[in-house]
Amino acid sequence: MSSVEPGHQKRPTIRDVAAAAGVSKSLVSRAFVDPGRVGAESFHRIMSTAEHLGFRPSWSARALNSSDGGFIGIVMSDLYSAALAPIVVGAYRQLRESGHEVLLSTASLSQPGADRTLEEAQVAFIHDLRPSSLLIVGAVRDMRSLGPLAAQVPTVVAGSREVDLPVAAEVFTDDVAGMDDVITHLVGLGHRDIAHIAGIGRVGVARAAAYEKAMARHGLGAHTHVEWGDFEEHAGYRSTREFLASASPPTAITTAGDPAAAGALAAVREAGVDVAVVGYGNAPLAGYGLIQLTTVDPDNQKIGAAAASALLAARPGDDAARQIRIRPRLVVRSSAGRSRP
């Protein structure tokens, strides 16, 4: 009596492919792991047979029987981040076009506005599968959780400065160029009293420093005003209300991120005043009809593609991280108008 239940077909194995193709099991394994070492005729026969039988190699089995799982791992720090998704897309496309298998995992499933909780099981899972290299997208809540893996395989971090890991490269937007474009645009519109709502973490600090540098370059160092908040809408709203209640309110406000800029716009419109607002990120909300936010587009897909290229070029033992900055561009919409006398 067959042990296979009616209606359920046994999953084909590597032995089934070898028998049907008339080759050895080791040759089938080599065709999937290292196809360059298999002759063209044999490779074609093996792949055709595998497709006919519906066979796919098992990553877990490959990982157990080899030095690595034969794939590149991507760990996305936050599943809900609209900014990180394009980085993943750019990296994934580049890696797949280069002929590499990719496994995507996420280090956080927390909802927006909530404290991000590290998904320890997800991190452990990708570690156990032993990727050949690792791309970390965004700031993982506890980077140390990826330390053991990053020490073993080439690793690149994209879209974050919260690294503290042995990595081959860090790829991120050029904040100095981005904020300089913002201040240059606002100065061209007649603004001098330009304030900044800063974000937390190294990204927030870097953008605040870039804002101050740009203001100084335009001779407006005495007009700098930084309010420390975070990247979220509530911080932009609260900080802008404080700006507007001051004795000398700014005529323009820049922010570390688009959600904070959306909050700033809400406070400006609630107060019925004419204050220019500029964000950073070019998130989907920036183009909404009711917002029309002038913002900096970091070109996140390009960041992802550049990170993938850096990862493919990395070699085990690389211990000097390269910093690759991607030039952003200013997207002008209606949220930032001319300064009124």
Coordinates of C-alpha atoms in Angstrom, one line a residue:
M1 CA 0.0 0.0 0.0
S2 CA 1.3 3.4 -0.9
S3 CA 2.1 5.7 2.0
V4 CA 1.2 8.8 0.0
E5 CA -2.3 10.0 0.7
P6 CA -4.7 10.2 -2.3
G7 CA -4.6 13.6 -3.9
H8 CA -1.1 14.3 -2.5
Q9 CA 1.9 13.9 -4.8
K10 CA 5.3 13.2 -3.3
R11 CA 7.7 16.2 -3.6
P12 CA 10.4 15.3 -6.2
T13 CA 13.9 15.0 -4.9
I14 CA 17.3 15.5 -6.3
R15 CA 17.5 11.7 -6.7
D16 CA 14.4 11.8 -8.9
V17 CA 15.9 14.4 -11.1
A18 CA 19.2 12.5 -11.4
A19 CA 17.4 9.3 -12.3
A20 CA 15.1 10.9 -14.9
A21 CA 18.0 12.9 -16.5
G22 CA 20.4 9.9 -16.5
V23 CA 23.1 11.7 -14.5
S24 CA 24.6 11.4 -11.0
K25 CA 23.0 13.1 -8.0
S26 CA 26.2 15.0 -7.4
L27 CA 26.1 16.5 -10.9
V28 CA 22.5 17.7 -10.3
S29 CA 23.6 19.3 -7.0
R30 CA 26.5 21.0 -8.8
A31 CA 24.2 22.3 -11.5
F32 CA 22.2 24.2 -8.9
V33 CA 25.1 25.3 -6.7
D34 CA 27.9 25.9 -9.2
P35 CA 26.4 25.8 -12.8
G36 CA 29.7 27.0 -14.3
R37 CA 31.2 23.6 -13.6
V38 CA 28.6 21.7 -15.5
G39 CA 28.7 21.2 -19.3
A40 CA 26.1 23.0 -21.3
E41 CA 24.3 19.9 -22.6
S42 CA 24.1 18.3 -19.1
F43 CA 23.0 21.5 -17.5
H44 CA 20.2 21.9 -20.1
R45 CA 19.1 18.4 -19.6
I46 CA 19.1 18.7 -15.8
M47 CA 17.2 22.0 -15.7
S48 CA 14.6 20.7 -18.2
T49 CA 14.1 17.6 -16.2
A50 CA 13.8 19.6 -12.9
E51 CA 11.2 21.9 -14.4
H52 CA 9.2 18.9 -15.8
L53 CA 9.2 17.2 -12.4
G54 CA 8.5 20.4 -10.5
F55 CA 11.7 20.2 -8.5
R56 CA 13.2 23.1 -6.6
P57 CA 16.4 22.8 -4.5
S58 CA 15.9 23.2 -0.8
W59 CA 17.6 26.2 0.8
S60 CA 17.6 24.6 4.2
A61 CA 19.1 21.4 2.9
R62 CA 21.7 23.3 1.0
A63 CA 22.6 25.3 4.0
L64 CA 23.1 22.2 6.1
N65 CA 25.3 20.5 3.5
S66 CA 27.5 23.5 2.4
S67 CA 29.5 26.3 3.8
D68 CA 26.6 28.7 3.1
G69 CA 23.0 28.6 1.9
G70 CA 23.8 29.9 -1.6
F71 CA 21.7 33.0 -1.3
I72 CA 22.0 36.7 -0.3
G73 CA 20.0 37.7 2.8
I74 CA 18.3 41.1 3.1
V75 CA 17.2 42.2 6.5
M76 CA 14.7 45.1 6.4
S77 CA 14.7 46.9 9.8
D78 CA 11.1 48.0 9.7
L79 CA 8.3 46.4 7.6
Y80 CA 6.1 49.6 7.9
S81 CA 8.8 52.0 6.6
A82 CA 7.8 53.7 3.4
A83 CA 11.3 55.0 3.0
L84 CA 13.0 51.6 3.3
A85 CA 10.8 49.7 0.8
P86 CA 12.3 51.4 -2.3
I87 CA 15.8 50.6 -1.1
V88 CA 14.8 46.9 -0.8
V89 CA 13.3 47.0 -4.3
G90 CA 16.4 48.6 -5.8
A91 CA 18.7 46.1 -4.1
Y92 CA 16.5 43.1 -5.0
R93 CA 16.4 44.0 -8.7
Q94 CA 20.1 44.5 -8.9
L95 CA 20.8 41.2 -7.1
R96 CA 18.3 39.2 -9.1
E97 CA 19.6 40.7 -12.4
S98 CA 23.1 39.5 -11.3
G99 CA 21.8 36.0 -11.0
H100 CA 21.6 35.7 -7.2
E101 CA 18.9 34.2 -5.1
V102 CA 17.6 36.5 -2.4
L103 CA 15.8 35.9 0.9
L104 CA 14.1 38.9 2.5
S105 CA 13.4 39.0 6.2
T106 CA 12.3 41.8 8.6
A107 CA 13.7 42.7 12.0
S108 CA 10.6 44.6 13.1
L109 CA 6.8 44.2 12.6
S110 CA 5.8 47.1 14.9
Q111 CA 3.1 49.4 13.7
P112 CA 3.9 53.1 13.0
G113 CA 4.2 55.2 16.1
A114 CA 4.9 52.1 18.3
D115 CA 8.2 51.2 19.9
R116 CA 9.9 48.9 17.4
T117 CA 10.3 45.4 18.8
L118 CA 13.2 43.2 17.5
E119 CA 11.8 40.0 15.9
E120 CA 14.5 37.8 17.4
A121 CA 13.1 34.6 15.7
Q122 CA 13.4 36.3 12.3
V123 CA 17.0 37.3 12.9
A124 CA 17.8 33.8 14.2
F125 CA 16.2 32.2 11.2
I126 CA 18.3 34.0 8.6
H127 CA 21.4 33.4 10.7
D128 CA 20.7 29.7 10.8
L129 CA 20.2 29.5 7.0
R130 CA 23.8 31.0 6.5
P131 CA 23.5 33.5 3.7
S132 CA 26.6 34.0 1.5
S133 CA 26.4 37.7 2.2
L134 CA 24.1 40.1 4.1
L135 CA 22.4 43.5 3.3
I136 CA 20.9 45.4 6.2
V137 CA 18.3 48.0 5.2
G138 CA 17.7 50.7 7.8
A139 CA 18.5 50.8 11.5
V140 CA 17.8 47.5 13.2
R141 CA 16.7 48.2 16.8
D142 CA 19.5 46.0 18.2
M143 CA 22.3 45.8 15.6
R144 CA 24.3 43.6 17.9
S145 CA 21.8 40.8 17.1
L146 CA 23.3 40.7 13.6
G147 CA 26.9 41.0 14.8
P148 CA 27.8 37.3 14.7
L149 CA 26.5 36.9 11.1
A150 CA 28.1 40.2 9.9
A151 CA 31.5 39.0 11.3
Q152 CA 31.3 35.9 9.1
V153 CA 30.0 37.1 5.7
P154 CA 30.4 40.3 3.7
T155 CA 27.9 42.8 5.0
V156 CA 26.6 46.1 3.7
V157 CA 24.2 48.6 5.4
A158 CA 21.9 50.8 3.3
G159 CA 19.9 53.8 4.4
S160 CA 21.2 54.1 7.9
R161 CA 24.1 55.3 9.9
E162 CA 23.3 53.2 13.0
V163 CA 25.8 50.6 12.0
D164 CA 28.3 49.6 14.8
L165 CA 29.1 46.4 12.8
P166 CA 32.0 45.1 10.8
V167 CA 30.7 46.1 7.3
A168 CA 32.2 46.4 3.8
A169 CA 30.2 49.6 3.0
E170 CA 27.6 52.0 4.2
V171 CA 25.3 53.5 1.6
F172 CA 23.1 56.5 2.3
T173 CA 21.8 59.8 1.0
D174 CA 24.2 62.8 0.9
D175 CA 22.5 64.9 3.5
V176 CA 25.0 67.8 3.1
A177 CA 24.0 68.2 -0.6
G178 CA 20.3 67.6 0.1
M179 CA 20.0 70.3 2.8
D180 CA 22.2 72.7 0.8
D181 CA 19.7 72.4 -2.0
V182 CA 16.8 73.1 0.4
I183 CA 18.4 76.2 1.9
T184 CA 19.5 77.5 -1.5
H185 CA 16.0 77.1 -2.8
L186 CA 14.5 78.9 0.2
V187 CA 17.0 81.7 0.1
G188 CA 16.2 82.2 -3.6
L189 CA 12.5 82.7 -2.5
G190 CA 13.6 85.5 -0.1
H191 CA 13.7 83.5 3.1
R192 CA 16.3 84.2 5.8
D193 CA 14.6 83.1 9.1
I194 CA 14.7 79.4 8.3
A195 CA 14.2 76.9 11.2
H196 CA 14.8 73.2 11.4
I197 CA 13.0 70.4 13.1
A198 CA 15.6 67.7 13.8
G199 CA 15.1 64.0 14.2
I200 CA 16.6 61.6 16.7
G201 CA 19.5 59.3 16.1
R202 CA 22.5 59.7 13.8
V203 CA 20.4 60.5 10.7
G204 CA 18.7 63.3 12.6
V205 CA 22.0 64.7 13.9
A206 CA 23.6 64.5 10.4
R207 CA 20.7 66.4 8.8
A208 CA 20.7 69.1 11.5
A209 CA 24.4 69.6 11.0
A210 CA 23.9 69.8 7.2
Y211 CA 21.2 72.4 7.8
E212 CA 23.5 74.5 10.0
K213 CA 26.4 74.1 7.4
A214 CA 24.1 75.3 4.6
M215 CA 22.8 78.3 6.6
A216 CA 26.4 79.3 7.4
R217 CA 27.4 79.0 3.7
H218 CA 24.6 81.5 2.8
G219 CA 25.7 83.9 5.6
L220 CA 22.7 83.0 7.7
G221 CA 24.5 81.4 10.7
A222 CA 22.9 83.9 13.1
H223 CA 19.4 82.8 11.9
T224 CA 19.8 79.1 12.6
H225 CA 17.2 77.6 15.0
V226 CA 17.1 73.9 15.6
E227 CA 14.2 72.3 17.5
W228 CA 15.0 68.7 18.5
G229 CA 12.0 66.4 18.0
D230 CA 11.8 63.2 15.9
F231 CA 10.8 62.2 12.4
E232 CA 7.1 61.7 13.2
E233 CA 4.1 63.9 12.5
H234 CA 3.3 64.8 16.1
A235 CA 6.8 66.2 16.6
G236 CA 6.5 68.4 13.5
Y237 CA 3.2 69.7 14.7
R238 CA 4.4 70.4 18.2
S239 CA 7.6 72.1 17.2
T240 CA 5.9 74.3 14.7
R241 CA 3.4 75.5 17.2
E242 CA 6.3 76.5 19.4
F243 CA 8.0 78.3 16.5
L244 CA 4.9 80.2 15.7
A245 CA 4.4 81.2 19.3
S246 CA 7.9 82.7 19.6
A247 CA 8.6 86.5 19.4
S248 CA 10.3 86.1 16.0
P249 CA 8.7 83.1 14.1
P250 CA 10.5 81.8 11.1
T251 CA 9.2 82.3 7.6
A252 CA 10.3 78.8 6.5
I253 CA 10.7 75.5 8.3
T254 CA 12.8 72.5 7.2
T255 CA 12.5 69.0 8.7
A256 CA 14.5 65.8 9.0
G257 CA 11.7 63.8 7.4
D258 CA 8.4 64.1 5.5
P259 CA 6.1 62.9 8.3
A260 CA 7.4 65.7 10.5
A261 CA 6.9 68.1 7.6
A262 CA 3.3 67.0 7.3
G263 CA 2.8 67.8 11.0
A264 CA 4.4 71.2 10.5
L265 CA 2.1 71.9 7.6
A266 CA -0.9 71.0 9.7
A267 CA 0.2 73.5 12.4
V268 CA 0.8 76.3 9.8
R269 CA -2.5 75.9 8.2
E270 CA -4.3 75.6 11.5
A271 CA -2.7 79.0 12.5
G272 CA -3.6 80.5 9.2
V273 CA -0.1 81.8 8.6
D274 CA 2.1 81.8 5.5
V275 CA 5.2 79.8 6.4
A276 CA 7.1 77.6 3.9
V277 CA 7.7 74.0 4.8
V278 CA 10.2 71.6 3.3
G279 CA 10.6 67.9 4.1
Y280 CA 13.1 65.2 3.4
G281 CA 12.4 61.8 1.9
N282 CA 9.8 62.3 -0.8
A283 CA 7.5 59.8 0.8
P284 CA 4.3 59.0 -1.0
L285 CA 2.4 61.4 1.2
A286 CA 4.5 64.3 -0.1
G287 CA 2.7 64.2 -3.4
Y288 CA -0.8 64.0 -2.1
G289 CA -3.0 66.8 -3.3
L290 CA -3.8 68.2 0.1
I291 CA -0.1 68.3 1.1
Q292 CA 2.0 69.0 -2.1
L293 CA 5.2 69.0 0.0
T294 CA 8.5 70.4 -1.3
T295 CA 11.0 67.8 -0.3
V296 CA 14.3 66.1 -0.9
D297 CA 14.2 62.9 -2.9
P298 CA 17.1 60.7 -1.7
D299 CA 16.5 58.3 -4.7
N300 CA 16.1 55.3 -2.4
Q301 CA 16.0 52.8 -5.3
K302 CA 19.4 54.0 -6.4
I303 CA 20.7 53.7 -2.8
G304 CA 19.5 50.0 -2.9
A305 CA 21.1 49.3 -6.2
A306 CA 24.4 50.9 -5.1
A307 CA 24.3 48.8 -1.9
A308 CA 23.7 45.7 -3.9
S309 CA 26.7 46.5 -6.1
A310 CA 28.9 47.1 -3.1
L311 CA 27.8 43.8 -1.6
L312 CA 28.6 41.9 -4.8
A313 CA 32.0 43.5 -4.8
A314 CA 32.7 42.8 -1.2
R315 CA 35.0 40.0 -0.1
P316 CA 35.2 38.1 3.3
G317 CA 37.5 39.9 5.6
D318 CA 36.8 43.4 4.4
D319 CA 37.2 45.5 7.5
A320 CA 37.3 49.1 6.2
A321 CA 33.8 50.3 5.6
R322 CA 33.4 52.5 2.5
Q323 CA 30.9 55.3 2.8
I324 CA 28.9 55.7 -0.4
R325 CA 26.8 58.8 -0.6
I326 CA 24.0 59.1 -3.2
R327 CA 23.3 62.6 -4.5
P328 CA 19.6 63.5 -3.8
R329 CA 17.4 66.0 -5.7
L330 CA 15.0 68.6 -4.6
V331 CA 11.4 68.1 -5.6
V332 CA 9.6 71.5 -5.7
R333 CA 5.9 71.6 -4.9
S334 CA 3.5 74.2 -3.4
S335 CA 4.3 73.9 0.3
A336 CA 7.2 76.3 0.0
G337 CA 6.3 79.7 -1.4
R338 CA 8.0 83.1 -1.5
S339 CA 8.7 85.0 1.7
R340 CA 6.2 87.7 2.4
P341 CA 7.4 91.1 3.7

